[in-house]
Coordinates of C-alpha atoms in Angstrom, one line a residue:
M277 CA -133.0 -65.4 -58.7
T278 CA -134.5 -62.0 -59.4
P279 CA -132.4 -59.0 -60.2
A280 CA -133.2 -57.6 -56.8
D281 CA -131.8 -60.7 -55.2
A282 CA -128.6 -60.7 -57.2
P283 CA -125.5 -59.8 -55.2
A284 CA -124.2 -56.3 -55.6
P285 CA -121.0 -56.1 -57.6
A286 CA -117.9 -55.7 -55.5
V287 CA -116.6 -52.2 -55.3
S288 CA -113.0 -51.7 -54.5
V289 CA -112.5 -48.7 -52.2
A290 CA -108.9 -47.9 -51.5
P291 CA -108.2 -46.9 -48.0
P292 CA -107.5 -43.1 -47.5
V293 CA -103.8 -43.6 -47.0
A294 CA -103.6 -45.5 -50.2
R295 CA -105.5 -42.9 -52.1
E296 CA -103.2 -40.1 -50.7
R297 CA -100.1 -42.0 -51.7
A298 CA -101.4 -42.6 -55.1
G299 CA -101.6 -38.9 -55.8
H300 CA -98.9 -37.9 -53.3
P301 CA -100.9 -34.8 -52.0
S302 CA -100.5 -35.7 -48.4
R303 CA -96.7 -35.9 -48.4
A304 CA -96.3 -32.7 -50.4
S305 CA -98.7 -30.8 -48.2
A306 CA -97.1 -32.1 -45.1
W307 CA -93.7 -30.7 -46.1
A308 CA -95.3 -27.5 -47.2
E309 CA -96.8 -27.2 -43.7
L310 CA -93.6 -28.2 -42.0
L311 CA -91.5 -25.6 -43.9
R312 CA -94.3 -23.0 -43.7
L313 CA -93.9 -22.1 -47.4
P314 CA -96.0 -18.9 -47.3
A315 CA -93.5 -17.4 -44.9
L316 CA -90.8 -17.8 -47.6
F317 CA -92.1 -14.7 -49.3
T318 CA -90.9 -12.7 -46.3
V319 CA -87.3 -13.8 -46.9
P320 CA -85.9 -12.2 -50.1
G321 CA -86.8 -8.7 -48.9
D322 CA -84.2 -9.0 -46.1
V323 CA -81.3 -9.3 -48.6
L324 CA -82.7 -6.7 -51.0
A325 CA -83.2 -4.2 -48.2
G326 CA -79.6 -4.8 -47.0
A327 CA -78.2 -4.4 -50.5
A328 CA -80.2 -1.2 -51.0
A329 CA -78.9 0.2 -47.7
A330 CA -75.4 -0.5 -48.9
G331 CA -76.1 1.2 -52.3
A332 CA -75.9 -2.0 -54.4
P333 CA -78.3 -3.2 -57.1
A334 CA -79.8 -6.7 -57.0
G335 CA -77.1 -8.4 -59.0
P336 CA -75.8 -12.0 -59.1
R337 CA -74.3 -11.8 -55.6
A338 CA -77.6 -10.6 -54.2
L339 CA -79.3 -13.6 -55.8
L340 CA -76.8 -16.0 -54.2
A341 CA -77.4 -14.3 -50.9
I342 CA -81.2 -14.7 -51.4
G343 CA -80.7 -18.4 -52.1
S344 CA -78.6 -18.7 -49.0
S345 CA -81.2 -16.9 -46.9
L346 CA -84.0 -19.1 -48.1
C347 CA -82.1 -22.3 -47.3
L348 CA -81.2 -21.1 -43.8
Y349 CA -84.7 -19.9 -43.1
E350 CA -86.2 -23.3 -44.2
A351 CA -83.5 -25.1 -42.2
G352 CA -84.8 -23.2 -39.2
M353 CA -88.4 -24.2 -39.9
A354 CA -87.6 -27.9 -40.2
L355 CA -85.4 -27.8 -37.1
N356 CA -88.1 -26.0 -35.2
D357 CA -90.6 -28.7 -35.6
W358 CA -88.1 -31.4 -34.9
A359 CA -87.1 -29.8 -31.7
D360 CA -90.7 -29.2 -30.7
R361 CA -92.0 -32.6 -31.6
A362 CA -92.8 -33.6 -28.0
E363 CA -94.5 -30.3 -27.2
D364 CA -96.5 -30.4 -30.5
A365 CA -97.7 -33.9 -29.7
A366 CA -99.5 -32.4 -26.7
E367 CA -100.5 -29.0 -28.0
R368 CA -100.6 -29.3 -31.8
P369 CA -101.0 -33.0 -32.7
H370 CA -102.1 -32.0 -36.2
R371 CA -98.6 -30.8 -37.1
P372 CA -96.7 -32.9 -39.6
I373 CA -94.3 -34.7 -37.2
P374 CA -96.7 -35.6 -34.4
S375 CA -99.4 -36.6 -36.9
G376 CA -96.9 -39.0 -38.5
R377 CA -96.9 -37.4 -41.9
V378 CA -93.2 -36.4 -41.7
R379 CA -90.7 -38.6 -39.8
P380 CA -88.5 -36.8 -37.2
A381 CA -85.3 -38.1 -38.8
A382 CA -86.4 -36.7 -42.2
A383 CA -87.0 -33.3 -40.7
L384 CA -83.6 -33.3 -39.0
T385 CA -81.9 -34.4 -42.2
A386 CA -83.6 -31.6 -44.1
A387 CA -82.5 -29.1 -41.6
C388 CA -78.8 -30.2 -41.9
A389 CA -78.9 -30.3 -45.7
L390 CA -80.5 -26.9 -46.0
T391 CA -78.0 -25.4 -43.6
G392 CA -75.1 -26.8 -45.6
A393 CA -76.7 -25.5 -48.8
G394 CA -77.2 -22.1 -47.3
L395 CA -73.6 -21.8 -46.2
A396 CA -72.3 -23.1 -49.6
L397 CA -74.4 -20.4 -51.5
A398 CA -73.1 -17.7 -49.1
A399 CA -69.5 -18.9 -49.8
C400 CA -70.2 -18.5 -53.5
A401 CA -71.2 -14.9 -52.9
G402 CA -67.9 -14.2 -51.2
R403 CA -66.0 -14.4 -48.0
R404 CA -67.8 -11.4 -46.4
A405 CA -71.2 -13.1 -47.1
L406 CA -70.0 -16.3 -45.5
A407 CA -68.7 -14.3 -42.5
V408 CA -72.3 -13.2 -42.0
A409 CA -74.1 -16.4 -42.9
T410 CA -72.1 -18.4 -40.4
P411 CA -73.3 -16.6 -37.3
L412 CA -76.7 -16.5 -38.9
A413 CA -76.8 -20.3 -39.2
T414 CA -75.4 -20.6 -35.6
T415 CA -78.2 -18.3 -34.3
V416 CA -80.9 -20.3 -36.1
W417 CA -79.7 -23.5 -34.5
A418 CA -79.1 -22.0 -31.1
Y419 CA -82.7 -20.6 -31.1
D420 CA -84.4 -23.8 -32.1
L421 CA -82.4 -26.1 -29.8
T422 CA -81.7 -24.0 -26.8
L423 CA -82.9 -20.4 -26.7
K424 CA -86.5 -20.6 -27.9
H425 CA -88.1 -21.2 -24.5
T426 CA -85.8 -18.9 -22.6
P427 CA -86.1 -15.1 -22.1
A428 CA -83.4 -14.7 -24.7
G429 CA -85.6 -16.4 -27.4
P430 CA -87.1 -13.2 -29.0
A431 CA -83.7 -11.4 -29.0
A432 CA -82.1 -14.4 -30.8
M433 CA -84.8 -14.4 -33.4
A434 CA -84.4 -10.7 -33.8
A435 CA -80.7 -11.1 -34.3
A436 CA -81.3 -13.7 -37.0
R437 CA -83.5 -11.3 -39.0
G438 CA -81.0 -8.5 -38.6
L439 CA -78.1 -10.7 -39.7
D440 CA -80.2 -11.8 -42.7
L441 CA -80.5 -8.2 -43.8
L442 CA -76.8 -7.6 -43.3
L443 CA -76.2 -10.7 -45.5
G444 CA -77.5 -8.6 -48.4
A445 CA -75.0 -5.8 -47.7
A446 CA -72.1 -8.2 -47.1
A447 CA -72.7 -10.1 -50.3
T448 CA -72.9 -7.0 -52.6
T449 CA -70.6 -4.2 -51.4
G450 CA -69.4 -5.5 -48.0
R451 CA -70.5 -2.3 -46.4
T452 CA -72.5 -3.8 -43.6
R453 CA -72.2 -0.7 -41.4
A454 CA -74.5 1.2 -43.7
A455 CA -77.1 -1.4 -43.3
L456 CA -77.1 -1.5 -39.5
P457 CA -80.0 1.0 -39.0
S458 CA -82.3 -1.0 -41.3
A459 CA -81.2 -4.2 -39.6
A460 CA -82.0 -2.7 -36.2
L461 CA -85.5 -1.7 -37.3
L462 CA -86.3 -5.1 -38.9
G463 CA -84.9 -6.9 -35.9
T464 CA -87.1 -4.9 -33.5
H465 CA -90.1 -5.8 -35.5
T466 CA -89.1 -9.5 -35.3
L467 CA -88.6 -9.2 -31.6
A468 CA -92.2 -7.9 -31.2
V469 CA -93.7 -10.7 -33.3
T470 CA -91.7 -13.4 -31.5
A471 CA -92.8 -12.1 -28.1
V472 CA -96.4 -12.4 -29.2
S473 CA -95.9 -15.9 -30.7
R474 CA -94.7 -17.3 -27.4
R475 CA -98.4 -17.4 -26.2
E476 CA -100.1 -18.3 -29.5
T477 CA -101.2 -21.8 -28.4
R478 CA -102.4 -20.7 -24.9
G479 CA -103.4 -17.0 -25.3
G480 CA -104.0 -14.9 -22.3
S481 CA -101.3 -12.3 -22.9
V482 CA -102.5 -8.7 -23.2
L483 CA -99.1 -7.0 -22.7
A484 CA -97.2 -8.6 -25.5
P485 CA -99.7 -7.7 -28.4
L486 CA -100.2 -4.3 -26.9
A487 CA -96.5 -3.6 -26.8
A488 CA -96.1 -5.0 -30.3
C489 CA -98.9 -2.6 -31.5
V490 CA -97.0 0.4 -30.0
T491 CA -93.7 -0.8 -31.4
T492 CA -95.3 -1.1 -34.9
G493 CA -96.3 2.6 -34.7
V494 CA -92.8 3.7 -33.7
L495 CA -91.2 1.5 -36.4
A496 CA -93.5 2.8 -39.1
R497 CA -92.4 6.3 -38.2
L498 CA -88.7 5.5 -38.2
A499 CA -88.9 3.4 -41.4
T500 CA -90.3 6.3 -43.4
R501 CA -87.8 8.8 -42.1
R502 CA -85.4 9.7 -44.8
P503 CA -81.7 8.9 -44.2
T504 CA -79.4 12.0 -44.0
R505 CA -77.3 10.8 -47.0
L506 CA -77.3 8.4 -49.9
P507 CA -75.6 5.0 -49.6
A508 CA -72.1 5.4 -51.1
G509 CA -72.9 3.4 -54.2
R510 CA -75.9 5.5 -55.1
R511 CA -74.1 8.7 -54.3
E512 CA -71.4 7.8 -56.8
A513 CA -74.0 6.8 -59.4
A514 CA -75.9 10.1 -59.0
A515 CA -72.8 12.3 -59.3
P516 CA -69.6 10.6 -60.4
G517 CA -66.5 12.2 -59.2
L518 CA -68.1 14.7 -56.9
P519 CA -67.0 14.4 -53.3
G520 CA -69.2 14.5 -50.2
P521 CA -72.7 13.4 -49.6
L522 CA -75.6 14.4 -51.9
P523 CA -79.2 14.8 -50.9
D524 CA -81.0 11.5 -50.6
P525 CA -83.0 10.6 -53.7
G526 CA -85.9 9.8 -51.3
A527 CA -86.3 13.6 -51.1
G528 CA -87.9 13.3 -54.5
R529 CA -91.6 13.4 -54.1
G530 CA -92.2 10.1 -55.8
T531 CA -89.8 8.1 -53.6
A532 CA -91.0 9.9 -50.5
R533 CA -94.6 9.1 -51.2
L534 CA -93.8 5.5 -52.0
T535 CA -91.9 5.1 -48.7
A536 CA -94.8 6.7 -46.8
A537 CA -97.3 4.4 -48.5
L538 CA -95.3 1.3 -47.7
G539 CA -94.8 2.4 -44.1
A540 CA -98.6 2.9 -43.8
A541 CA -99.2 -0.6 -45.3
Y542 CA -96.8 -2.0 -42.7
A543 CA -98.6 -0.3 -39.8
A544 CA -102.0 -1.4 -41.1
T545 CA -101.0 -5.0 -41.7
A546 CA -99.5 -5.5 -38.2
A547 CA -101.2 -3.1 -35.8
R548 CA -104.9 -4.2 -36.3
P549 CA -104.4 -7.9 -35.4
Y550 CA -102.2 -6.9 -32.5
L551 CA -104.9 -4.6 -31.2
H552 CA -107.5 -7.3 -31.6
A553 CA -105.3 -9.8 -29.7
A554 CA -104.7 -7.2 -26.9
L555 CA -108.5 -6.7 -26.5
N556 CA -109.3 -10.4 -26.6
P557 CA -106.1 -12.5 -26.0
S558 CA -107.6 -15.8 -27.1
P559 CA -105.4 -18.4 -28.9
P560 CA -107.1 -17.8 -32.3
L561 CA -106.7 -14.0 -32.2
T562 CA -103.2 -14.4 -30.9
Q563 CA -102.3 -16.7 -33.7
R564 CA -103.9 -14.2 -36.1
A565 CA -101.7 -11.5 -34.6
V566 CA -98.6 -13.6 -35.2
G567 CA -99.6 -14.2 -38.8
G568 CA -100.3 -10.5 -39.3
G569 CA -96.9 -9.6 -37.9
I570 CA -95.1 -12.1 -40.2
R571 CA -97.0 -10.8 -43.2
A572 CA -96.1 -7.2 -42.2
T573 CA -92.5 -8.0 -42.6
I574 CA -92.8 -7.6 -46.4
P575 CA -94.1 -4.0 -46.4
L576 CA -91.5 -3.1 -43.8
Q577 CA -88.7 -4.5 -45.9
A578 CA -90.1 -2.6 -48.9
A579 CA -90.3 0.7 -46.9
L580 CA -86.7 0.3 -45.8
T581 CA -85.6 -0.4 -49.4
A582 CA -87.5 2.6 -50.7
R583 CA -86.0 5.0 -48.1
S584 CA -82.6 3.9 -49.3
G585 CA -83.5 5.2 -52.8
A586 CA -84.1 1.9 -54.5
A587 CA -87.7 2.5 -55.5
A588 CA -87.9 -0.2 -58.2
T589 CA -86.5 -2.8 -55.8
A590 CA -89.0 -1.7 -53.2
L591 CA -91.9 -2.3 -55.5
L592 CA -90.5 -5.7 -56.3
V593 CA -90.3 -6.6 -52.6
A594 CA -93.9 -5.2 -52.0
A595 CA -95.2 -7.4 -54.9
L596 CA -94.3 -10.5 -52.8
A597 CA -97.1 -9.7 -50.3
P598 CA -100.1 -10.7 -52.5
A599 CA -98.4 -14.0 -53.4
G600 CA -97.7 -14.7 -49.7
R601 CA -101.3 -14.0 -48.8
K602 CA -102.5 -16.4 -51.6
F603 CA -100.4 -19.3 -50.4
A604 CA -101.3 -18.5 -46.7
R605 CA -104.9 -19.5 -47.5
K606 CA -103.7 -23.0 -48.2
V607 CA -100.9 -23.5 -45.8
S608 CA -100.6 -21.9 -42.3
I609 CA -98.0 -19.2 -42.0
T610 CA -97.4 -19.9 -38.3

């Protein structure tokens, strides 16, 4: 037998599933996709903006509130895909649950566990924080299980974002009333993004992205408008023992310029993809508009934080945007 006639040595080729299990990349990436990890970078700014509006620094209670917010947000992501598993099987079969990479029972278990963890962390931050986290968790579950496909869906999502910001004020000073204007602005932005997202798989909507584009311009103007007075905590820190309101530190040129720059960054991040989707309401451009709206949440949070006089915290929030963009290249944000 010549060498050419000799049988080729057997080569063991593991099936793709076996290779994926060996390195565990498929399971990790499936959960990252299910939980939409890049969107997590839009969460801490809610609490920090709420704490800044109430005049509180980012202390231990704020960190507990951020942990609670992150858990409740991820609970909503897992529950969303569990509730949409039949719809996704028809429209998005590549999603983790319909593709078989994540079992439905596992997603539901994760949603329950993350909700419990979020409420427990809020309880550690105090009774007032728990009093806000409880309706927040209720709103998240109501949206995913009932309200999402109703006309009340966008309003429910907006309420959840607003409550998330109020969680920061409740966990730190308890002065949630001071944070209501910022919560209203952030909630309005979320309302616009959610309205656009309702057609992201089918496209065809010109009105929703056009309305969102106009809303973005109005919000950018309002978010950079200086409050008439300092939050109580910052007023006391600026002039201990002096009664009455003092001029907002945002009147300082540096803080005013920072607020204006962050407002401009918000408008640029959100308005351009909205406009593109309005001109050509195809599913890809609509999905891109939704992604742009989600990413724009960070500069809006930073602008709201800066206008409350917390310039250093605003810069910290703004620094989350590049990290979110980096992760979004690997895992879809929508």
